[in-house]
Coordinates of C-alpha atoms in Angstrom, one line a residue:
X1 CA 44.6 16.6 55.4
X2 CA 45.2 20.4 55.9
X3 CA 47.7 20.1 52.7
X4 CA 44.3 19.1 50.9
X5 CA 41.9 21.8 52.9
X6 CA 42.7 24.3 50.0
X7 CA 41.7 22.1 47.3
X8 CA 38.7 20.8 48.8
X9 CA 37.8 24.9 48.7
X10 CA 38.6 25.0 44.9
X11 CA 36.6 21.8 44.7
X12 CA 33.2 23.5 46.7
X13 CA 33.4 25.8 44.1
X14 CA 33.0 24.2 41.1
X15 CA 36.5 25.2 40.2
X16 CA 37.1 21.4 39.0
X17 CA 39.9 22.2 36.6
X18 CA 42.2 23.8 39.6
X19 CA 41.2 21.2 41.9
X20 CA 41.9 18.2 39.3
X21 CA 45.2 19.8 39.2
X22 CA 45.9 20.5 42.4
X23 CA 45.1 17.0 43.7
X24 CA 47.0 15.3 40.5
X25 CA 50.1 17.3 41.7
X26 CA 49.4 16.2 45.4
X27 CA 48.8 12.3 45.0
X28 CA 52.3 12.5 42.6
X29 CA 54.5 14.1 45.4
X30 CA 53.0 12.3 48.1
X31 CA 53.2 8.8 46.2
X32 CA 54.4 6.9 49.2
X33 CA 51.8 7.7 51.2
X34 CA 48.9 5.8 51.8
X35 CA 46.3 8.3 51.2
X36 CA 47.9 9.0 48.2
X37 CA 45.2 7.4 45.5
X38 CA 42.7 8.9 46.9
X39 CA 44.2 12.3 46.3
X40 CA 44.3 11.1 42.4
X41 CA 41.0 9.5 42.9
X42 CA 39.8 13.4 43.4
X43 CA 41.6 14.2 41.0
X44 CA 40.3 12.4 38.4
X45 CA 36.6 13.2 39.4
X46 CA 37.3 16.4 39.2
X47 CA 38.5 16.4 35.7
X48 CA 34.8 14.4 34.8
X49 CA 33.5 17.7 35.5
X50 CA 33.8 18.7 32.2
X51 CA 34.9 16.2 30.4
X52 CA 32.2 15.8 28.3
X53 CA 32.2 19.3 27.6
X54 CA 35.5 19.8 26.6
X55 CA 37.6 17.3 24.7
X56 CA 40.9 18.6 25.7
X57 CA 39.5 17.9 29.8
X58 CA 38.1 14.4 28.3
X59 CA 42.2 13.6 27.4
X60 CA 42.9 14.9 30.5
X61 CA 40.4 12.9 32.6
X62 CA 41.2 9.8 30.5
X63 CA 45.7 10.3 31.6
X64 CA 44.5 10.5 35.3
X65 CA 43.3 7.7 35.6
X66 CA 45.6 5.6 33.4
X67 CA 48.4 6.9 35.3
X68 CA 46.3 6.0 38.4
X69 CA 45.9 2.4 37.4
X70 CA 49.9 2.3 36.7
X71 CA 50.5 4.0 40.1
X72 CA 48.1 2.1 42.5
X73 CA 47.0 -0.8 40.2
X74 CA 46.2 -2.7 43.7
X75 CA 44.5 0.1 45.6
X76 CA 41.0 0.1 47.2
X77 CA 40.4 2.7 44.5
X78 CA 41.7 1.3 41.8
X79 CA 38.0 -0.4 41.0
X80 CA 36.2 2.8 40.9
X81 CA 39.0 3.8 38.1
X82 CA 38.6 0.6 36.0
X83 CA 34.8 1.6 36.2
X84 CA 35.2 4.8 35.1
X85 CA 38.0 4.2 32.4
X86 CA 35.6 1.7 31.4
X87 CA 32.6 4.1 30.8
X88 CA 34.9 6.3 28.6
X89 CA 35.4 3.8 26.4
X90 CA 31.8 3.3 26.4
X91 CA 31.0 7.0 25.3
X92 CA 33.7 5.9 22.3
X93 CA 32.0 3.2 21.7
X94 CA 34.7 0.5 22.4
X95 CA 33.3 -2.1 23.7
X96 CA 36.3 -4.6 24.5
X97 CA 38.2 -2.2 25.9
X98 CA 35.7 -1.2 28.5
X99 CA 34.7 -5.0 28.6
X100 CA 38.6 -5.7 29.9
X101 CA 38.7 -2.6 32.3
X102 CA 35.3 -4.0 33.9
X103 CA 36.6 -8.0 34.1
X104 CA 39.4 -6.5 36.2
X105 CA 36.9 -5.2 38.5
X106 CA 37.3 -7.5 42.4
X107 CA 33.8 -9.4 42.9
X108 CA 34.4 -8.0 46.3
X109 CA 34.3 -4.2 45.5
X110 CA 31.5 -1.8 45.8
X111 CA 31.0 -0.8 42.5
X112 CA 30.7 -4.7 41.2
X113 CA 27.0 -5.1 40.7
X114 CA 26.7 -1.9 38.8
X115 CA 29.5 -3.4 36.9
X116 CA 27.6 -6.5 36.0
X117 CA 24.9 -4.8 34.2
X118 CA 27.3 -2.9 32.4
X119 CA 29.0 -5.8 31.4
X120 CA 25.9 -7.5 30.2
X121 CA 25.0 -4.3 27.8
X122 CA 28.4 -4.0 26.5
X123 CA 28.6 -7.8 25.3
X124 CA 25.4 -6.7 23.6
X125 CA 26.1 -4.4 22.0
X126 CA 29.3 -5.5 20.9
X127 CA 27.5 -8.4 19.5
X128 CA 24.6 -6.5 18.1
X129 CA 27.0 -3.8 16.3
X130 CA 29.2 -7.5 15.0
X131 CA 26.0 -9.1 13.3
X132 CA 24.4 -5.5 12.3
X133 CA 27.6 -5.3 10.3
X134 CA 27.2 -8.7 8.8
X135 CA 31.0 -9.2 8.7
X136 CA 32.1 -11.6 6.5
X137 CA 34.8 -13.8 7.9
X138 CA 35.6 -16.6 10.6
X139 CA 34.7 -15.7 13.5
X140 CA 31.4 -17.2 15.8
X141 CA 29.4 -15.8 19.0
X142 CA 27.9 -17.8 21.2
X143 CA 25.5 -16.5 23.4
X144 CA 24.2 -18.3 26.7
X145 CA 21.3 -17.8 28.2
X146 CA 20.5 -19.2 31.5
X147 CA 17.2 -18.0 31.7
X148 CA 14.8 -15.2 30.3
X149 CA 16.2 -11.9 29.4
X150 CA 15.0 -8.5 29.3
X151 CA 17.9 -7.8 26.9
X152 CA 18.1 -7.6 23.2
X153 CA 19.2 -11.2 22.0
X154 CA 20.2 -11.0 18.2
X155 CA 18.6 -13.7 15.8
X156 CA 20.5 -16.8 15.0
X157 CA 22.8 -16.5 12.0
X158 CA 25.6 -18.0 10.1
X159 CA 27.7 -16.6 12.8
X160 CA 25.5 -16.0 15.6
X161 CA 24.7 -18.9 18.2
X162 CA 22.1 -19.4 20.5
X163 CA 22.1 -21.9 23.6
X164 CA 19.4 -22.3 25.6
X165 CA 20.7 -24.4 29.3
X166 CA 18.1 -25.8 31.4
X167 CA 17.6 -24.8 34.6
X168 CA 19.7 -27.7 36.3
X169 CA 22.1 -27.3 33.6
X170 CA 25.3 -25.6 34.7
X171 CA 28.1 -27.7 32.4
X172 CA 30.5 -25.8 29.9
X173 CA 29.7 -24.8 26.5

């Protein structure tokens, strides 16, 4: 912890770059132990400081936390990076990609009803941006609705499918 005292310094203030450095050099040479991740962890939040301000910290932000998920793909952190590798890809507007990162989020974490609703809008709007495009080819969506929705549902279509379950209805598609 006193190894970390000066970066938590840089870190009060608002020197985010140092500190995302600092703390990415610290979780690397102390990879065995177990506090490790969350040095990285700090790292990468850190490097969000201004990565939407700065494309070159974005790429930066974005290697953190990929190299955290090859480093500690098991960690109690390692949810909280899917999550936020996930809502990059959502500023990029790639849906499946942050739709995989969030599916590998544990039921059990924190962070997993937040993670449901974002699930839910990216399905959407991977759907709505698939039928806005009317694209030609073989491919069908089937959309499930248990009940009423507050979200957007897009119209039936040659390749858009509705179903409707009732209430005591909880069979497979």
């Amino acid at each position: 912890q006193t190894c970390a005292l000066p970066i938590l310094i840089l870190q009060e203030q608002k020197q985010h770059a140092a500190a995302a450095k600092r703390f990415r050099e610290l979780s690397t040479s102390l990879a065995e132990d177990s506090r490790s991740d969350q040095a990285q962890l700090l790292a990468a939040w850190n490097a969000a400081q201004g990565a939407r301000l700065d494309p070159e910290t974005m790429r930066q932000y974005v290697e953190i936390l990929e190299e955290h998920l090859r480093l500690w793909p098991a960690s109690d952190s390692a949810n909280q990076v899917r999550q936020w590798l996930a809502q990059v890809h959502e500023l990029r507007r790639e849906w499946e990609q942050a739709i995989a990162l969030y599916q590998r989020v544990d039921a059990g974490s924190p962070q997993y009803g937040s993670v449901l609703i974002a699930l839910c809008n990216d399905w959407m709007h991977l759907v709505t941006e698939a039928t806005e495009a009317k694209a030609q080819g073989d491919y069908e969506i089937v959309i499930v609705l248990d009940g009423p929705t507050s979200y957007p549902v897009p119209d039936e279509s040659k390749n858009v499918r509705i179903i409707e379950r009732e209430q005591g209805d909880r069979a497979g598609v």
